Short mmCIF file of C-alpha atoms and ligand atoms in Angstrom, two decimals:
data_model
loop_
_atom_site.label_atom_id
_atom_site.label_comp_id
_atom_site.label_asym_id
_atom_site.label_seq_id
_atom_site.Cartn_x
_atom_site.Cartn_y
_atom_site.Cartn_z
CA UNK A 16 -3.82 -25.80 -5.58
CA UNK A 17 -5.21 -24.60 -9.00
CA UNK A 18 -2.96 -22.07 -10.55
CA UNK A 19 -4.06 -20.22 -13.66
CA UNK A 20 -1.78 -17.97 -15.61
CA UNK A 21 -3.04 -15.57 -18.55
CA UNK A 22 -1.17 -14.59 -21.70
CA UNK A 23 -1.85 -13.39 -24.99
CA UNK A 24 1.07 -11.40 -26.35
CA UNK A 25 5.12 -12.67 -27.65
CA UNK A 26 6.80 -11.39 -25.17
CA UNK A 27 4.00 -12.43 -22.38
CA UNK A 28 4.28 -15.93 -23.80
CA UNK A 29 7.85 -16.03 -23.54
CA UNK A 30 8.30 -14.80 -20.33
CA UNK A 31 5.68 -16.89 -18.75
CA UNK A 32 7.22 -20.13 -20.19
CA UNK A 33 9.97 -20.40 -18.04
CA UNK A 34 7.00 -20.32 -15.20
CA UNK A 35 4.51 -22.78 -16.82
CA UNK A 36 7.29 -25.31 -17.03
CA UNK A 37 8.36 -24.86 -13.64
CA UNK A 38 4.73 -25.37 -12.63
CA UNK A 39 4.66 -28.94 -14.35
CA UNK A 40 7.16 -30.23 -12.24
CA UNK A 41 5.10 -29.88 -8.95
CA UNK A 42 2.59 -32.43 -8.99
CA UNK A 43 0.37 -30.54 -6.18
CA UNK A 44 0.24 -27.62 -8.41
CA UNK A 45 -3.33 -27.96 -10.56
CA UNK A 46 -1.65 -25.53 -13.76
CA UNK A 47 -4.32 -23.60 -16.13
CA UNK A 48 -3.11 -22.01 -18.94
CA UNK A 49 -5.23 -19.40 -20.56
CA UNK A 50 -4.13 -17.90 -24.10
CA UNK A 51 -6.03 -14.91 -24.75
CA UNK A 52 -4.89 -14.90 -28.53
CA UNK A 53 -4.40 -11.62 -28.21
CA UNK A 54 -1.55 -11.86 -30.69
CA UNK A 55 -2.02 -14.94 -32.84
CA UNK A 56 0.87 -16.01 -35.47
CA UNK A 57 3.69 -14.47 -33.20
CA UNK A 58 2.28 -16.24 -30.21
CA UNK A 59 1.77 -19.61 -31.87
CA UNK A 60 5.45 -19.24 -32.65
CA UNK A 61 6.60 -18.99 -28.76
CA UNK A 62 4.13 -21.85 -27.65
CA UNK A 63 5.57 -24.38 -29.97
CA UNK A 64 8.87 -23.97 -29.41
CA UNK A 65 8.11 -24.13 -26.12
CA UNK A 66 5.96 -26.61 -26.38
CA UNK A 67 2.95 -25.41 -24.11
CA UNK A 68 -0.45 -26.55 -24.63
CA UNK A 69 -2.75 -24.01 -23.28
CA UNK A 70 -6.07 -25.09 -21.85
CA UNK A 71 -8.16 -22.47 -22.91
CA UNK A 72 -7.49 -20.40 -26.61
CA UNK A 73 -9.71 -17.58 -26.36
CA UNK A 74 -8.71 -16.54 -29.91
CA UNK A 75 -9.65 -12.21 -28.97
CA UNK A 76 -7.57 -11.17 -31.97
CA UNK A 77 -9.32 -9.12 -34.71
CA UNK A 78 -7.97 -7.11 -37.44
CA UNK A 79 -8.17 -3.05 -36.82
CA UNK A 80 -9.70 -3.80 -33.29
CA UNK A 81 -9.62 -0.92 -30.91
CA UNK A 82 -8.29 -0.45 -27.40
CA UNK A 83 -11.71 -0.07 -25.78
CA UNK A 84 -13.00 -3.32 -27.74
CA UNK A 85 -10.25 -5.65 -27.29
CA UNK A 86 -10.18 -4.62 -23.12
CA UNK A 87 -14.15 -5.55 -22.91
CA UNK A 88 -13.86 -8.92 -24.95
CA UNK A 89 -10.81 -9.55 -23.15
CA UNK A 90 -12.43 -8.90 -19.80
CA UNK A 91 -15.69 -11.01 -20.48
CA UNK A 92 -14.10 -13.99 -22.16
CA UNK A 93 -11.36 -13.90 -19.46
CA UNK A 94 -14.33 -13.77 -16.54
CA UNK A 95 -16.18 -16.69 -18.14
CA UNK A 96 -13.22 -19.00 -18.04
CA UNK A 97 -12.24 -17.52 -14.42
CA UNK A 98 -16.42 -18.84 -13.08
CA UNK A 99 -15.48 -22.41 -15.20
CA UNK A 100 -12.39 -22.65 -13.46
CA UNK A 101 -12.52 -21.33 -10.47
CA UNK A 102 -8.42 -21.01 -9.28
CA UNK A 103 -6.89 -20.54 -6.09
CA UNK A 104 -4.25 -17.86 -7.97
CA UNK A 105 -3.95 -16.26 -11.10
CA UNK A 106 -0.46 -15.29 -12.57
CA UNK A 107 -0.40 -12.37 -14.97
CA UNK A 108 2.50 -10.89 -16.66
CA UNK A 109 3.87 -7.50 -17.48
CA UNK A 110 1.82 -4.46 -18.86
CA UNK A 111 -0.57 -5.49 -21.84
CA UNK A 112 -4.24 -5.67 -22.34
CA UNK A 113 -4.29 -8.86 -21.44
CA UNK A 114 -2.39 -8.48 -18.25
CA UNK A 115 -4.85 -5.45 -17.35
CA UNK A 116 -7.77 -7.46 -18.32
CA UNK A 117 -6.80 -11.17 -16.86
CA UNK A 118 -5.92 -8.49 -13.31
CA UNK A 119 -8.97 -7.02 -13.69
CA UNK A 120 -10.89 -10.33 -13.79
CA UNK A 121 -9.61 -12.04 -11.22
CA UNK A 122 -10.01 -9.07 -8.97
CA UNK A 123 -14.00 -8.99 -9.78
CA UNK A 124 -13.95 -12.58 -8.73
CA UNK A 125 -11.87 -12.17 -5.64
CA UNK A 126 -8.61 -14.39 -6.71
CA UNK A 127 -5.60 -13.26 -5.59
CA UNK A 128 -3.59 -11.98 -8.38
CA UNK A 129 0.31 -12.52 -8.75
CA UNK A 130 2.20 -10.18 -10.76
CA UNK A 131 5.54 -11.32 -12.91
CA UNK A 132 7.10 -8.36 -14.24
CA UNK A 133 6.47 -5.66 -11.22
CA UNK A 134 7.01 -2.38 -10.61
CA UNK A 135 8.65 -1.15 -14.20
CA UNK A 136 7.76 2.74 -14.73
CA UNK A 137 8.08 5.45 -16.71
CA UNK A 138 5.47 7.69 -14.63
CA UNK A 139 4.68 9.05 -17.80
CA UNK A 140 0.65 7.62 -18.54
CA UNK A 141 1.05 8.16 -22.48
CA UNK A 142 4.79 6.67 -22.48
CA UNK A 143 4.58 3.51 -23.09
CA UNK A 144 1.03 4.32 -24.26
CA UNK A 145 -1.05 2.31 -22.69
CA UNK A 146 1.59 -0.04 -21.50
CA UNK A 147 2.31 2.18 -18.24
CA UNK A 148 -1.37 2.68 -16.81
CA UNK A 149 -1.73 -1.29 -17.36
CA UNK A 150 1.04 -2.24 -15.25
CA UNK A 151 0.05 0.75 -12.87
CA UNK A 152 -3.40 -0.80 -12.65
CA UNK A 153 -2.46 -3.80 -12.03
CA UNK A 154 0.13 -2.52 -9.21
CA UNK A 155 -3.25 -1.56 -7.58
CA UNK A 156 -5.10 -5.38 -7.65
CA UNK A 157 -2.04 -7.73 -7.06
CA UNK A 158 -1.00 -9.43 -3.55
CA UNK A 159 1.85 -10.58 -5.02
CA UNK A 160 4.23 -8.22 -6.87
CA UNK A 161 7.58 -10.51 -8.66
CA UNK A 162 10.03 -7.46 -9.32
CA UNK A 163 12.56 -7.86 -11.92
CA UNK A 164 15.10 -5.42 -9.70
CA UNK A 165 15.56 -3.36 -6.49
CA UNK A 166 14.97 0.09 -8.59
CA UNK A 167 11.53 -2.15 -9.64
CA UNK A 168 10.76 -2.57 -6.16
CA UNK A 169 11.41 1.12 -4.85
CA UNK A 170 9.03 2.11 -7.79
CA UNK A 171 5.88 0.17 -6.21
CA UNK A 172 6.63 1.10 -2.76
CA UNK A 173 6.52 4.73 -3.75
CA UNK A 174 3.07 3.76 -4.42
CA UNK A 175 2.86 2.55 -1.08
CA UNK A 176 2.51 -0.94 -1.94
CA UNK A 177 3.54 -2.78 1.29
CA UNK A 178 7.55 -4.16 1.37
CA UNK A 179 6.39 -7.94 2.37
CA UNK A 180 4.41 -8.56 -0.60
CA UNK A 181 7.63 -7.05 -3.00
CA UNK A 182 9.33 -10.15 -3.87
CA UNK A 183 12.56 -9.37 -6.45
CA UNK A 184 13.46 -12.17 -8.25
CA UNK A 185 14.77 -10.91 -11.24
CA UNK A 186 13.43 -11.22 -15.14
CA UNK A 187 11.74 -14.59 -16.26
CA UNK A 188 13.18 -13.36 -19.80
CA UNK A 189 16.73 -14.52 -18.53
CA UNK A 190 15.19 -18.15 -17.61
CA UNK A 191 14.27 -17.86 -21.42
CA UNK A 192 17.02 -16.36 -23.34
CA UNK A 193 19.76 -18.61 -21.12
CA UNK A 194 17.81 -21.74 -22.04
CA UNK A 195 17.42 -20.96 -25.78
CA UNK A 196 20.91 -19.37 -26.42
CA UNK A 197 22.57 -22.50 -25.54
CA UNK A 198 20.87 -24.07 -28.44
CA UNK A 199 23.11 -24.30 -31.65
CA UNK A 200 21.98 -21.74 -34.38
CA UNK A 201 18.89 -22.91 -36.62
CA UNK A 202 18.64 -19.75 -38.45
CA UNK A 203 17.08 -20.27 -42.22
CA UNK A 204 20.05 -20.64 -45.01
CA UNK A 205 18.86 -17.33 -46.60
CA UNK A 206 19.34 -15.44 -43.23
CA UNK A 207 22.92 -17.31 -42.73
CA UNK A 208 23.76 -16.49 -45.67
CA UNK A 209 23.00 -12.83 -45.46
CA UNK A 210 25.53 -12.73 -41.95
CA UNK A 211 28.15 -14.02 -43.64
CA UNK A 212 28.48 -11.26 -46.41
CA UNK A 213 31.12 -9.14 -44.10
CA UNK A 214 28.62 -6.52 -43.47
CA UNK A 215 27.60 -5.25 -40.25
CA UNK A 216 23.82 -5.73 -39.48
CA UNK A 217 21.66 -3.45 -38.01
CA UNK A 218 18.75 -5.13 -36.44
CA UNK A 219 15.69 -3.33 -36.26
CA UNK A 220 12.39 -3.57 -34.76
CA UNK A 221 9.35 -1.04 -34.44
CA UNK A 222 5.70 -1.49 -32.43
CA UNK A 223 4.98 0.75 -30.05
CA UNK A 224 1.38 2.36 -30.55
CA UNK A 225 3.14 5.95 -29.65
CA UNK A 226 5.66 5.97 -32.03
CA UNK A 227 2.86 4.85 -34.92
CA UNK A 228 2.85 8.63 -36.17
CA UNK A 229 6.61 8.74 -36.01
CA UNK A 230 7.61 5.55 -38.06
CA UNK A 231 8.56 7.78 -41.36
CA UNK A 232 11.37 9.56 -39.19
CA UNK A 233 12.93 5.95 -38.06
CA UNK A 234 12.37 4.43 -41.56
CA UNK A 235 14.11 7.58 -43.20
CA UNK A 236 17.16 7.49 -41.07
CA UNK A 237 17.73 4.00 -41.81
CA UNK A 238 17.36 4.84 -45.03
CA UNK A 239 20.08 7.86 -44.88
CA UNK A 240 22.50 5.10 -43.12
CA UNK A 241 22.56 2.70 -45.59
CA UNK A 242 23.55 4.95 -48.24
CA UNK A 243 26.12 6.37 -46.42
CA UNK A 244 27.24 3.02 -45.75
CA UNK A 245 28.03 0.36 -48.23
CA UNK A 246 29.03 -2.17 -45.68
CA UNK A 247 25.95 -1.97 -43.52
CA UNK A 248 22.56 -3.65 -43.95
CA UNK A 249 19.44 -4.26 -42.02
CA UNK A 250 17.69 -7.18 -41.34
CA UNK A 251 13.54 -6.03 -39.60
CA UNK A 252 11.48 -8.73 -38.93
CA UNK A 253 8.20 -6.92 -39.37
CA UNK A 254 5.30 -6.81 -36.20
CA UNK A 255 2.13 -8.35 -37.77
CA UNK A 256 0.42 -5.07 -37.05
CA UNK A 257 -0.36 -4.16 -41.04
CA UNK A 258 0.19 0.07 -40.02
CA UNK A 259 3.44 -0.96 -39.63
CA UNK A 260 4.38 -3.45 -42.25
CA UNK A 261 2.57 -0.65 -44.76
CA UNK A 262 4.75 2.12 -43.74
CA UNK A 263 7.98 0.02 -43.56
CA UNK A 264 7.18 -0.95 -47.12
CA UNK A 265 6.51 2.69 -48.35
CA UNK A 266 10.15 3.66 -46.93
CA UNK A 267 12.09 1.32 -46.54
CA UNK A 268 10.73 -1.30 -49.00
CA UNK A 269 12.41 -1.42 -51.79
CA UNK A 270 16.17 -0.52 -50.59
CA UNK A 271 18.33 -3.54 -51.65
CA UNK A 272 20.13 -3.56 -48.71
CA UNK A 273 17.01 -3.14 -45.96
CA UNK A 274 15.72 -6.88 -45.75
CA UNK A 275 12.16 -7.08 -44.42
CA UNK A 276 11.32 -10.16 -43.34
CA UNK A 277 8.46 -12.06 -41.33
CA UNK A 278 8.15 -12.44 -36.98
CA UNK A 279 11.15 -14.47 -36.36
CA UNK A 280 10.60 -17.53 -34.12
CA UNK A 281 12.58 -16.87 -30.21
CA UNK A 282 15.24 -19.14 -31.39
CA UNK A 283 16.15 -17.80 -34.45
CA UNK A 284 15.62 -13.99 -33.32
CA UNK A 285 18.10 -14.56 -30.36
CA UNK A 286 20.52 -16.24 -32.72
CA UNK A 287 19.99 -12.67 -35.47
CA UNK A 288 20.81 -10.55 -31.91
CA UNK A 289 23.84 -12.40 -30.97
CA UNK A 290 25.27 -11.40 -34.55
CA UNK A 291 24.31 -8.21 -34.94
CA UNK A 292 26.05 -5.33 -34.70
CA UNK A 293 23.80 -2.98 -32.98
CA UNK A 294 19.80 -3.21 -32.95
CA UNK A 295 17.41 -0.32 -33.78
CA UNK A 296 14.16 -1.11 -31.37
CA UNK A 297 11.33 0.37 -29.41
CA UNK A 298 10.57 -3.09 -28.01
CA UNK A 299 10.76 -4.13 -24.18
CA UNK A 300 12.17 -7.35 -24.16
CA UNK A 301 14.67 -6.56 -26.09
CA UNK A 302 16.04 -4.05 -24.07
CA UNK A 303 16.35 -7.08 -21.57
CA UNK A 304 18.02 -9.54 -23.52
CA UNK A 305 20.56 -7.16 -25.15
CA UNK A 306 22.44 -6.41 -22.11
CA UNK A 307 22.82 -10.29 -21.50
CA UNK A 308 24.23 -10.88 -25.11
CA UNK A 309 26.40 -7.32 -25.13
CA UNK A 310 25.04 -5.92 -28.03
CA UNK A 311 24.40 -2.09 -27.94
CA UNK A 312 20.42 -1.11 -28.88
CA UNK A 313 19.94 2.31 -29.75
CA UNK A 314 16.11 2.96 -27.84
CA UNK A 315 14.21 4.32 -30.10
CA UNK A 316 11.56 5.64 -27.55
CA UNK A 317 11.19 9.15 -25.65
CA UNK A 318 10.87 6.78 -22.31
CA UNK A 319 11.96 3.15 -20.53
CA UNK A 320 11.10 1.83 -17.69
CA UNK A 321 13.87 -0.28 -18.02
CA UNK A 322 16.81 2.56 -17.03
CA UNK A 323 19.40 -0.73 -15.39
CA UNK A 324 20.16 -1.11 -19.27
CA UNK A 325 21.12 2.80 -19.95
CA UNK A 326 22.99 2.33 -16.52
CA UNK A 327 24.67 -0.71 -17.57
CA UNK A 328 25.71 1.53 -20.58
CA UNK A 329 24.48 -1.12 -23.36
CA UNK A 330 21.02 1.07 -23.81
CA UNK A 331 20.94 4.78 -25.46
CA UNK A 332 17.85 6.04 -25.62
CA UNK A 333 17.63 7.93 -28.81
CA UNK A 334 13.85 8.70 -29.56
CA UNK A 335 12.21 8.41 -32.89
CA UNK A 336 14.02 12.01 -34.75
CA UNK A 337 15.75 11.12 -37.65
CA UNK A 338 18.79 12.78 -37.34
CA UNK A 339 19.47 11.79 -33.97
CA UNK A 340 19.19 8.24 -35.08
CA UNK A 341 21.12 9.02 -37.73
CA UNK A 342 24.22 11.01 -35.55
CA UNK A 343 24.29 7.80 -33.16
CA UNK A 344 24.31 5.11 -35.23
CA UNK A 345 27.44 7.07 -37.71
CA UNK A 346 29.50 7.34 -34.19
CA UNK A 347 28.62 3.49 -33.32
CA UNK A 348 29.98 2.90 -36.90
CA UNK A 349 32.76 4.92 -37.01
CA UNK A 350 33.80 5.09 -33.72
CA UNK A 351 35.60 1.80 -32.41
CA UNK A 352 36.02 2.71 -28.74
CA UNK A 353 32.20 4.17 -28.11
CA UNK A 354 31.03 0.55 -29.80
CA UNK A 355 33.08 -1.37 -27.38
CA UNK A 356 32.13 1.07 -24.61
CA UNK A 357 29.02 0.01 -25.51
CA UNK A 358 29.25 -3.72 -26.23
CA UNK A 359 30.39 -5.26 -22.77
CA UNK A 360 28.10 -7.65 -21.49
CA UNK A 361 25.90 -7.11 -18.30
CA UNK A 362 22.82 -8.76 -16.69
CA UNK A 363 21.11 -6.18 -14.75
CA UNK A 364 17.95 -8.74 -14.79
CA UNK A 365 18.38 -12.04 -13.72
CA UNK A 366 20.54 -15.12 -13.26
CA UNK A 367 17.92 -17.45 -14.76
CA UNK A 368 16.52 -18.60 -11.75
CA UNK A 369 13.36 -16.82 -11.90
CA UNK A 370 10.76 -18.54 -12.24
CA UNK A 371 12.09 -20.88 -9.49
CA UNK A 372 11.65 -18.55 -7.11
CA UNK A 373 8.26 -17.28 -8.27
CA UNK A 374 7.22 -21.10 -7.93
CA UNK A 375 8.90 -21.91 -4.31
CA UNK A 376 7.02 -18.46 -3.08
CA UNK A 377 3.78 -19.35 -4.57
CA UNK A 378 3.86 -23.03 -3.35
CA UNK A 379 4.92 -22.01 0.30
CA UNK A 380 1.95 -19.87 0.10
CA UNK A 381 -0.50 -22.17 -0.21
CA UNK A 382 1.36 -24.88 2.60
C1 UD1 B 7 0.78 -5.54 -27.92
C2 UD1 B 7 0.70 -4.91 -26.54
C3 UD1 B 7 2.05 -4.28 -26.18
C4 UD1 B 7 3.20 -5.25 -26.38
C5 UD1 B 7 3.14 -5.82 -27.78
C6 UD1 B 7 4.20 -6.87 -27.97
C7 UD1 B 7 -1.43 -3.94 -25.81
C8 UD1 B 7 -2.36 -2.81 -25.86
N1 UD1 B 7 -0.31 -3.87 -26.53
O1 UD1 B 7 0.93 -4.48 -28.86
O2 UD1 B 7 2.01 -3.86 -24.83
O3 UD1 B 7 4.40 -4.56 -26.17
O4 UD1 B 7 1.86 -6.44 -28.00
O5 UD1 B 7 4.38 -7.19 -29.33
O6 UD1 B 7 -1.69 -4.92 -25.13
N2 UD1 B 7 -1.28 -8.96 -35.28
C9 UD1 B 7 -1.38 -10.06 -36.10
N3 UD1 B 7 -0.81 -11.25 -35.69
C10 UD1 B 7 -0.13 -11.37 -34.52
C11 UD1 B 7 -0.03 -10.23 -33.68
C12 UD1 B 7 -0.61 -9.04 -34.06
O7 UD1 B 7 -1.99 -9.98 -37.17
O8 UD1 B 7 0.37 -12.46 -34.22
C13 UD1 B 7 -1.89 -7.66 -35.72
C14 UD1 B 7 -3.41 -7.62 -35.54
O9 UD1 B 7 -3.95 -6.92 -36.63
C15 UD1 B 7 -3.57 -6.78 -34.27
C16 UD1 B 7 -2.42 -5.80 -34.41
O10 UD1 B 7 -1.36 -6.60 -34.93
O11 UD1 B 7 -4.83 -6.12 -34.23
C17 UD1 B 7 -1.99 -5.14 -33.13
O12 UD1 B 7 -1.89 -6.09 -32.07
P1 UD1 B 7 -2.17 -5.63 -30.55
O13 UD1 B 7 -1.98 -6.81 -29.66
O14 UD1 B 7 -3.46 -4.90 -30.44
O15 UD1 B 7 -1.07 -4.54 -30.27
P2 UD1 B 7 0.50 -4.62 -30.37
O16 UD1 B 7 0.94 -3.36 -31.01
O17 UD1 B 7 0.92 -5.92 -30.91
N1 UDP B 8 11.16 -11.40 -30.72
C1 UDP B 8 11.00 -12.59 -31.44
N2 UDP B 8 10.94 -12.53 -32.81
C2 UDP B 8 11.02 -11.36 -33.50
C3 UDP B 8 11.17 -10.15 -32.75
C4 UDP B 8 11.22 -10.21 -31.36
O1 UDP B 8 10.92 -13.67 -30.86
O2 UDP B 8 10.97 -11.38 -34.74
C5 UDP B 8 11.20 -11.47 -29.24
C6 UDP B 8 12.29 -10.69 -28.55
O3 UDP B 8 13.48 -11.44 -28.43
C7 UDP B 8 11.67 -10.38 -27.19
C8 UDP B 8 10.19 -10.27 -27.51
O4 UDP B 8 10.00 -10.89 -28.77
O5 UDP B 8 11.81 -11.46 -26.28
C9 UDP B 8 9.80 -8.82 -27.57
O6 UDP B 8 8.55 -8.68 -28.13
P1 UDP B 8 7.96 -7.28 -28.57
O7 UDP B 8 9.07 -6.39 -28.97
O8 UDP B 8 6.89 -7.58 -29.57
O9 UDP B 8 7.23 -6.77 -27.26
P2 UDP B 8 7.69 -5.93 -25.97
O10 UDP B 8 8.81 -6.66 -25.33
O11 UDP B 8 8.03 -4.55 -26.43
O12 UDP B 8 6.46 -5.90 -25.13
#
């Protein structure tokens, strides 16, 4: 059976490792692997430490490209490779353009579509903007829906999607973050160096195409905590997206104790969350992996679709305002027992067996 999976983002390529690797080890499976490029440098990064060779590099990324234009090259590059290739299945992950378009394309060519990363919603179609109409889309053209969770799972059959074809399995990210964690620390000597000054790091990370227009207000109140805090600095490893390198820079740029640094490779990033002592992020993944390494994250987003994590009690959600930022990170520093409320660890999402299961289902399907 010919199995093709489409990526194109960081976190798509990391969560569909653990899947392509499973795949390799079952001889009757025929495994395409189509990179969109949709991100470029901090996709590269995942596929060689991974070590995945895709088949097809469709190489869609372009500086200052809109929505509308990076869905239609997405879509027709995506269909040609689709008519080359001609699978039995197509795996698609999460909520992304990509994930939309590969959906999308399959569905025109009448291949059943399996989704990794089901049923995660917000119900709110401009938060995450346009993350949630993706994945709802998507919901719509799958037969196969892998949810991460049962509260995934009631989600899609709200939308009446039928019970048998709701398979939860858990998060593919766990598969990932359990095999790389166990792999001893190769962070550069600049960054170890930096973790072993007896300050406690804030780790931060910003991309969300909502919170664009509300960067200043997340920038500032880091800003305000590190002067009100000698022993506290922050280590961002900056999205490639230039908007938000150029704003980070304005702010935050030249504060001695803000270091902005480049995409860190998976490895080294989980290593930096392991030591940190609370992360600043609007980022989905990371609200994943947190709760597996017990490190509270302050959510800086109105919205998640990922509420096990504020049940769990390691997520706050705390928006983008500045002083709100500003009053929860001052209690997480001052206030020993709310950080250790905070800090216990919890897997809401997985026991790292994943992508197993997504493999044995898909395989038995084709018998
Ligand atoms: C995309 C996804 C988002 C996902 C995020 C993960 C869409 C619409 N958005 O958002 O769902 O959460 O990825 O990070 O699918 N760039 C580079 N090099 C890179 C990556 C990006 O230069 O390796 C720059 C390019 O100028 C690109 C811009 O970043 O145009 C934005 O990338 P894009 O994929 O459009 O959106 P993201 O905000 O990364
Ligand atoms: N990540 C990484 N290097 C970094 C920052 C993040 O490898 O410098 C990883 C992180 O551990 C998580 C994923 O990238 O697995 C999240 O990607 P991102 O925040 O870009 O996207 P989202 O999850 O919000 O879609």
């Amino acid at each position: 059976m010919k199995i093709m999976t489409i990526f194109g983002t960081r976190p798509e390529g990391i969560k569909v490792a653990p899947v392509i690797q499973e795949m390799a080890n079952h001889l009757e499976i025929d495994s395409v692997i189509v990179n969109t490029g949709q991100h470029k440098e901090m996709l590269d990064q995942v596929l060689d430490l991974f070590d995945i060779t895709p088949t097809y590099n469709l190489e869609v990324m372009k500086a200052g490209q809109s929505l509308g234009e990076l869905n239609s090259v997405l879509i027709e590059k995506i269909s040609k490779v689709i008519e080359i290739e001609q699978p039995d299945y197509v795996f698609v992950h999460g909520d992304t353009a990509t994930t939309f378009a590969g959906a999308f394309s399959a569905y025109v060519h009448q291949i059943p579509v399996g989704h990794i990363e089901a049923g995660l919603r917000t119900n709110n179609i401009y938060s995450p903007f346009p993350e949630e109409v993706n994945r709802q889309l998507v919901g719509r053209i799958a037969i196969d829906h892998f949810a991460p969770t049962n509260k995934n799972k009631e989600n899609l059959l709200k939308e009446n999607i039928d019970a048998n074809n709701i398979h939860v399995v858990g998060n593919t990210v766990i598969d990932a973050l359990l095999n790389i964690s166990e792999r001893k620390n190769n962070l550069s000597d600049k960054l170890n160096h930096l973790l072993s000054n007896n300050k406690r790091t804030i780790l931060l990370t910003t991309h969300r195409r909502e919170n664009l227009d509300d960067l200043h207000s997340v920038y500032r109140a880091i800003q305000r905590i590190t002067d009100s805090y000698e022993d506290v600095q922050v280590i961002f490893p900056i999205h490639k997206n230039p908007v938000i390198r150029e704003k980070a820079q304005e702010i935050i740029g030249e504060n001695p104790r803000v270091h902005l640094i480049d995409p860190l490779e998976y490895e080294q990033f989980v290593h930096l969350m392991k030591q940190a002592y609370l992360i600043i992020t609007d980022s989905g993944g990371i609200q994943e992996e947190a709760p597996g390494l017990g490190i509270p994250v302050l959510v800086a987003r109105d919205t998640t679709e990922r509420p096990e994590g504020v049940e769990a009690g390691t997520l706050l959600l705390v928006g983008t305002d500045e002083d709100k930022i500003v009053e929860e990170v001052e209690r997480l520093l001052s206030n020993p027992k709310d950080y250790q409320t905070m800090s216990g660890i919890q897997n809401p999402f997985g026991q790292g067996d994943t992508a197993k299961k997504i493999v044995n289902y898909v395989k038995m399907k084709f018998k």
